[in-house]
Structures are given as structure tokens and as C-alpha cells.
Amino acid sequence: MRDFVITVNSTVDLPREWLEERHVPVFPLKYTIDGETYTDMYGLTGKEFFEKLREGHMSVTSQINPEEAVQMMEPFVKEGKDILHLGFSSGLSGTLNSMRLAGEELSEKYPEAKIIIIDTLCACLGEGLLLYKVLQLKEQGKNIDEIAAWVEENKLHICHDVTVDDLNHLHRGGRVSKTTAVLGTLVQIKPIIHMDDNGKLQVIGKERGRKKSLNKIVDMAVEQSKGWDNDIIMITHGDCIEDAEYVAKLVREKMGIDNILINNIGTVIGSHTGPGVVAVFCMGNKR
């Protein structure tokens, strides 16, 4: 049986060290701010990036194109490895289509290679949680087809429960309407967002005040995860670690889970959420 590698996009938003320790290749997207183009995960630090956004600077993201995707994947195929790629949601970026086109091109060039490109319909640590589970399966000796089948069966059980300080960044990135953004910026009204089954962000409610919104996303995770054995919960934040730690405290109290991974949201996804985003990721019955 041929060896295979599991690859991800930088939008997985896990710590670089975590990914490097587990030998997970990352295919990064890019973003441009103040006329400078940076590589996601390898450019500005979270603190530097969000400080620029707070100062009013705009960040524009760009997807991976098919040529770049071929360059990223081909070295592994040349080594005689198959590829299982867990792709950034097609509902948020055209990167997934580029990865698929590259996979098709490489499959023609290297017919002996198996290249599986999966639309995870996830983003940020939702992708990260899926990767965490997939690495467990690989350690258990599952083959590439078995793992791919598990991902397809379970990807919509990866729940994303999100709140942001305001919706202006999501609106500028075309993720929500102007009307929704205006309503969301009313004094002390904090939107509650989730990732739907099409891999798109949807505003599903609002809470009055930051603390209530943080409580709400944990309560959503508690309800969704009933009957599921979550061995880890992941929490992301947009340069607001105190809020993330408050959410982690609630997770320990309400879900009884101590294994919690907290990480700053990446610069590409952070371009669309802005500073102050907090999200909880778990496996559950439905999104």
C-alpha cells in the first residue's frame, strides 16, 4: 500500500508548531494590507495584524490558484505518496476549486497516484478539529480511502459557534449583507453566527452584550454535543485571549472537558471576521 500525506490549507488556523510536530504540510493563502502581500501563517503576527485592522487598515485576501496548487502538491506525488487534502470550505473561497483542478492535472500526469480533494465545508479550527480526528484515524492504521469516507460522513458534524464584535469586516468581505452588518453594529448587540451545511457563515441570532454572546456560543456547543464523545474542544479568538479563556472556563464547567486548544484566528480568516471574534468548535449532532 502506498504511503499517503494529509495536507491542509493555512485556514486550518492551528499553531504552526502543532502542525510541524505532526508533519502536516500546509498550503497557504495570501493577504494584502498597506500594499504589502503576506503569506497566511508566515506573515504578520496576530497582534500586529489585528492592530492594523483596529487602526482602520483593510486586508484583502487572495485564493490559491491552480498553478500554485500544482506546485504545492506535486513534490509529494513525485516522492511516490498519495494525497488526502482537507480543503477550506468552498462556501467561503475558490481555493477548493483550484485544489481540485490541480488534483485532476496531477492525476493525469501521475496515473499511479491517488489524490483525494475534500471540500470540508469547514473553516478555521473547524478544519483544525477535522484534521485532529483524521490524524487519530491515521495513527490507528486506517487507509486513505477509509479516512476519506469518514470525513465525508462526519464533516457536517463539525460545529462552528461564533460571535464577533461587529459585522463590518464580514460585510466588506461579502460574507453578510449591508443590512445585516448595520443591524449588527447597534450598541451592545453582538451577532451569533454559525457555519451552515453549505459551508457558509450565517447570522442566526444576537445577544445584548459581550458576556451574553460568549455564554451563548458555549450553550450552543453544549446542546449540539449531547451524545457525542468530544475528547477535545477548540477555541479561536481575534486577539482577545481573555474572552477565549472565559469561554474555555465555561466549556470546562458545562461540558466537563479539560482538553482545550486555544489559538489566535489566522490572518486570512481574521481579515473577514475582524478583531474580537471568538468561536467554539466541537463535534455534534448538527450545525
Short mmCIF file of C-alpha atoms in Angstrom, two decimals, residues 25-277:
data_model
loop_
_atom_site.label_atom_id
_atom_site.label_comp_id
_atom_site.label_asym_id
_atom_site.label_seq_id
_atom_site.Cartn_x
_atom_site.Cartn_y
_atom_site.Cartn_z
CA PRO A 25 2.05 20.13 5.03
CA VAL A 26 0.23 23.47 4.83
CA PHE A 27 -0.82 25.14 1.56
CA PRO A 28 -1.15 28.84 2.44
CA LEU A 29 -3.42 31.56 1.14
CA LYS A 30 -2.25 35.18 1.00
CA TYR A 31 -3.49 38.60 2.08
CA THR A 32 -2.55 42.16 1.22
CA ILE A 33 -2.54 45.07 3.67
CA ASP A 34 -0.98 48.52 3.19
CA GLY A 35 0.19 47.46 -0.26
CA GLU A 36 2.23 44.57 1.16
CA THR A 37 1.32 40.96 0.39
CA TYR A 38 1.89 38.39 3.12
CA THR A 39 1.59 34.62 3.35
CA ASP A 40 -1.02 33.43 5.83
CA MET A 41 0.55 31.78 8.89
CA TYR A 42 4.01 33.07 7.92
CA GLY A 43 3.46 36.85 7.72
CA LEU A 44 2.37 39.30 10.39
CA THR A 45 1.78 38.06 13.93
CA GLY A 46 -1.81 38.06 15.16
CA LYS A 47 -1.05 41.04 17.41
CA GLU A 48 0.49 43.05 14.55
CA PHE A 49 -2.28 42.14 12.14
CA PHE A 50 -5.24 42.98 14.36
CA GLU A 51 -3.61 46.22 15.48
CA LYS A 52 -3.58 47.29 11.83
CA LEU A 53 -7.27 46.39 11.47
CA ARG A 54 -8.11 48.34 14.62
CA GLU A 55 -6.34 51.34 13.10
CA GLY A 56 -8.66 51.08 10.10
CA HIS A 57 -6.39 49.37 7.59
CA MET A 58 -8.05 46.96 5.16
CA SER A 59 -6.84 43.44 4.48
CA VAL A 60 -7.72 41.81 1.15
CA THR A 61 -7.32 38.06 0.82
CA SER A 62 -6.49 36.03 -2.27
CA GLN A 63 -7.15 32.38 -3.00
CA ILE A 64 -4.64 29.80 -4.18
CA ASN A 65 -4.72 29.47 -7.97
CA PRO A 66 -4.48 26.11 -9.81
CA GLU A 67 -0.84 26.63 -10.83
CA GLU A 68 0.18 27.30 -7.24
CA ALA A 69 -1.78 24.27 -6.10
CA VAL A 70 0.07 22.03 -8.56
CA GLN A 71 3.42 23.37 -7.33
CA MET A 72 2.40 22.67 -3.74
CA MET A 73 1.18 19.12 -4.30
CA GLU A 74 3.50 17.75 -6.99
CA PRO A 75 6.57 17.21 -4.74
CA PHE A 76 4.63 14.69 -2.64
CA VAL A 77 3.41 12.81 -5.70
CA LYS A 78 6.98 12.71 -7.04
CA GLU A 79 8.00 11.08 -3.76
CA GLY A 80 5.53 8.30 -4.50
CA LYS A 81 2.93 9.44 -1.97
CA ASP A 82 -0.81 9.71 -2.34
CA ILE A 83 -2.52 12.88 -1.10
CA LEU A 84 -5.60 13.43 1.04
CA HIS A 85 -6.29 17.16 1.09
CA LEU A 86 -8.71 18.66 3.60
CA GLY A 87 -9.76 21.83 1.80
CA PHE A 88 -11.04 25.19 3.01
CA SER A 89 -14.82 25.45 2.59
CA SER A 90 -15.95 26.09 -1.00
CA GLY A 91 -18.65 28.29 0.52
CA LEU A 92 -16.00 30.83 1.54
CA SER A 93 -13.26 30.61 -1.08
CA GLY A 94 -12.47 29.49 -4.61
CA THR A 95 -9.31 27.81 -3.29
CA LEU A 96 -11.08 24.44 -3.13
CA ASN A 97 -11.81 24.55 -6.85
CA SER A 98 -8.16 25.37 -7.57
CA MET A 99 -7.07 22.40 -5.49
CA ARG A 100 -9.46 20.13 -7.38
CA LEU A 101 -8.24 21.35 -10.77
CA ALA A 102 -4.65 20.79 -9.68
CA GLY A 103 -5.54 17.33 -8.42
CA GLU A 104 -7.06 16.43 -11.78
CA GLU A 105 -3.98 17.69 -13.63
CA LEU A 106 -1.61 15.73 -11.40
CA SER A 107 -3.75 12.59 -11.67
CA GLU A 108 -3.36 12.70 -15.45
CA LYS A 109 0.39 13.24 -15.17
CA TYR A 110 0.85 10.60 -12.46
CA PRO A 111 -1.88 7.99 -13.05
CA GLU A 112 -0.47 5.72 -10.35
CA ALA A 113 -1.11 8.38 -7.69
CA LYS A 114 -4.30 8.74 -5.70
CA ILE A 115 -5.21 12.36 -4.99
CA ILE A 116 -8.35 12.98 -2.96
CA ILE A 117 -9.51 16.58 -2.52
CA ILE A 118 -12.24 17.01 0.09
CA ASP A 119 -14.44 20.06 0.49
CA THR A 120 -14.59 20.07 4.29
CA LEU A 121 -17.30 22.77 4.37
CA CYS A 122 -15.37 23.91 7.44
CA ALA A 123 -13.17 26.87 8.29
CA CYS A 124 -10.63 27.87 10.92
CA LEU A 125 -10.41 25.44 13.83
CA GLY A 126 -13.36 23.59 12.35
CA GLU A 127 -10.84 22.43 9.75
CA GLY A 128 -8.41 22.00 12.63
CA LEU A 129 -10.75 19.73 14.57
CA LEU A 130 -11.38 17.65 11.47
CA LEU A 131 -7.62 17.32 10.95
CA TYR A 132 -7.17 16.31 14.60
CA LYS A 133 -9.68 13.48 14.12
CA VAL A 134 -8.15 12.41 10.81
CA LEU A 135 -4.67 12.17 12.33
CA GLN A 136 -6.10 9.90 15.03
CA LEU A 137 -7.54 7.65 12.33
CA LYS A 138 -4.21 7.51 10.51
CA GLU A 139 -2.45 6.56 13.74
CA GLN A 140 -4.97 3.73 14.10
CA GLY A 141 -3.85 2.38 10.74
CA LYS A 142 -6.81 3.46 8.60
CA ASN A 143 -6.02 3.78 4.89
CA ILE A 144 -6.62 6.84 2.73
CA ASP A 145 -9.99 5.62 1.42
CA GLU A 146 -11.28 4.75 4.88
CA ILE A 147 -10.27 8.15 6.22
CA ALA A 148 -11.78 10.00 3.25
CA ALA A 149 -15.05 8.13 3.76
CA TRP A 150 -15.07 9.04 7.48
CA VAL A 151 -14.52 12.72 6.64
CA GLU A 152 -17.39 12.78 4.15
CA GLU A 153 -19.67 11.12 6.70
CA ASN A 154 -18.72 13.39 9.59
CA LYS A 155 -17.71 16.81 8.25
CA LEU A 156 -21.17 18.30 8.81
CA HIS A 157 -20.92 17.20 12.44
CA ILE A 158 -18.13 19.76 12.97
CA CYS A 159 -19.99 22.62 14.67
CA HIS A 160 -18.77 26.24 14.44
CA ASP A 161 -20.32 28.58 17.04
CA VAL A 162 -19.13 32.15 16.55
CA THR A 163 -19.61 35.66 17.86
CA VAL A 164 -17.98 38.86 16.61
CA ASP A 165 -17.72 42.38 17.98
CA ASP A 166 -19.30 43.77 14.82
CA LEU A 167 -20.15 42.60 11.31
CA ASN A 168 -18.39 45.27 9.26
CA HIS A 169 -15.46 43.02 8.35
CA LEU A 170 -17.76 40.19 7.31
CA HIS A 171 -19.76 42.63 5.20
CA ARG A 172 -16.67 44.05 3.48
CA GLY A 173 -15.59 40.53 2.63
CA GLY A 174 -19.00 39.83 1.09
CA ARG A 175 -19.91 37.30 3.79
CA VAL A 176 -23.01 39.11 5.08
CA SER A 177 -25.32 41.80 3.68
CA LYS A 178 -25.00 45.50 4.43
CA THR A 179 -28.36 45.44 6.22
CA THR A 180 -27.19 42.64 8.48
CA ALA A 181 -23.94 44.49 9.16
CA VAL A 182 -25.74 47.70 10.08
CA LEU A 183 -28.11 45.90 12.43
CA GLY A 184 -25.21 44.04 13.99
CA THR A 185 -23.35 47.22 14.89
CA LEU A 186 -26.13 48.63 17.05
CA VAL A 187 -24.95 49.44 20.54
CA GLN A 188 -24.15 46.29 22.53
CA ILE A 189 -25.84 43.99 20.02
CA LYS A 190 -23.49 41.06 19.35
CA PRO A 191 -24.29 38.71 16.46
CA ILE A 192 -24.28 34.93 16.82
CA ILE A 193 -23.02 33.13 13.73
CA HIS A 194 -22.65 29.53 12.64
CA MET A 195 -21.32 27.65 9.63
CA ASP A 196 -24.23 26.16 7.71
CA ASP A 197 -24.32 22.89 5.79
CA ASN A 198 -23.18 24.68 2.63
CA GLY A 199 -20.02 25.86 4.35
CA LYS A 200 -21.17 29.47 4.57
CA LEU A 201 -21.32 31.78 7.58
CA GLN A 202 -24.84 32.66 8.64
CA VAL A 203 -26.04 35.06 11.31
CA ILE A 204 -28.56 33.09 13.36
CA GLY A 205 -29.18 35.36 16.34
CA LYS A 206 -27.97 38.19 18.50
CA GLU A 207 -27.29 38.84 22.16
CA ARG A 208 -27.20 42.09 24.10
CA GLY A 209 -23.70 42.44 25.48
CA ARG A 210 -20.41 40.67 25.00
CA LYS A 211 -20.65 38.36 28.03
CA LYS A 212 -24.06 37.07 26.95
CA SER A 213 -22.78 36.36 23.45
CA LEU A 214 -19.85 34.37 24.84
CA ASN A 215 -22.20 32.41 27.09
CA LYS A 216 -24.46 31.75 24.14
CA ILE A 217 -21.86 30.13 21.90
CA VAL A 218 -20.89 27.77 24.71
CA ASP A 219 -24.54 26.91 25.37
CA MET A 220 -24.91 26.11 21.66
CA ALA A 221 -21.92 23.76 21.82
CA VAL A 222 -23.31 22.09 24.93
CA GLU A 223 -26.61 21.38 23.17
CA GLN A 224 -25.03 20.27 19.88
CA SER A 225 -22.56 17.90 21.52
CA LYS A 226 -25.07 15.89 23.55
CA GLY A 227 -24.42 12.21 22.90
CA TRP A 228 -21.00 12.85 21.33
CA ASP A 229 -17.71 11.91 22.94
CA ASN A 230 -15.65 15.05 22.40
CA ASP A 231 -12.07 14.42 23.55
CA ILE A 232 -11.05 17.99 22.67
CA ILE A 233 -12.70 21.38 22.22
CA MET A 234 -11.06 24.07 20.11
CA ILE A 235 -11.47 27.81 20.65
CA THR A 236 -10.24 30.61 18.40
CA HIS A 237 -10.09 34.35 19.08
CA GLY A 238 -9.18 37.57 17.30
CA ASP A 239 -6.56 38.99 19.68
CA CYS A 240 -8.85 38.76 22.72
CA ILE A 241 -7.32 35.98 24.79
CA GLU A 242 -9.17 36.94 27.98
CA ASP A 243 -12.51 36.30 26.27
CA ALA A 244 -11.24 32.99 24.88
CA GLU A 245 -10.09 31.93 28.35
CA TYR A 246 -13.50 32.89 29.77
CA VAL A 247 -15.14 30.66 27.13
CA ALA A 248 -12.70 27.84 27.99
CA LYS A 249 -13.72 28.15 31.65
CA LEU A 250 -17.37 27.77 30.66
CA VAL A 251 -16.54 24.74 28.50
CA ARG A 252 -14.85 23.04 31.46
CA GLU A 253 -17.80 23.82 33.72
CA LYS A 254 -20.63 23.00 31.32
CA MET A 255 -19.13 20.27 29.14
CA GLY A 256 -16.71 18.66 31.57
CA ILE A 257 -13.88 18.78 29.04
CA ASP A 258 -10.39 19.85 30.13
CA ASN A 259 -8.57 19.19 26.85
CA ILE A 260 -9.00 22.59 25.17
CA LEU A 261 -6.89 24.06 22.38
CA ILE A 262 -6.94 27.87 22.17
CA ASN A 263 -5.33 29.69 19.24
CA ASN A 264 -5.47 33.12 17.65
CA ILE A 265 -7.52 33.15 14.46
CA GLY A 266 -5.42 33.25 11.31
CA THR A 267 -4.81 36.37 9.27
CA VAL A 268 -6.82 35.28 6.21
CA ILE A 269 -9.98 34.37 8.10
CA GLY A 270 -9.32 37.22 10.53
CA SER A 271 -9.45 39.60 7.57
CA HIS A 272 -13.16 38.81 7.31
CA THR A 273 -14.08 38.50 10.99
CA GLY A 274 -12.04 41.38 12.36
CA PRO A 275 -10.61 41.60 15.87
CA GLY A 276 -12.76 40.42 18.75
CA VAL A 277 -14.09 37.26 17.12
#
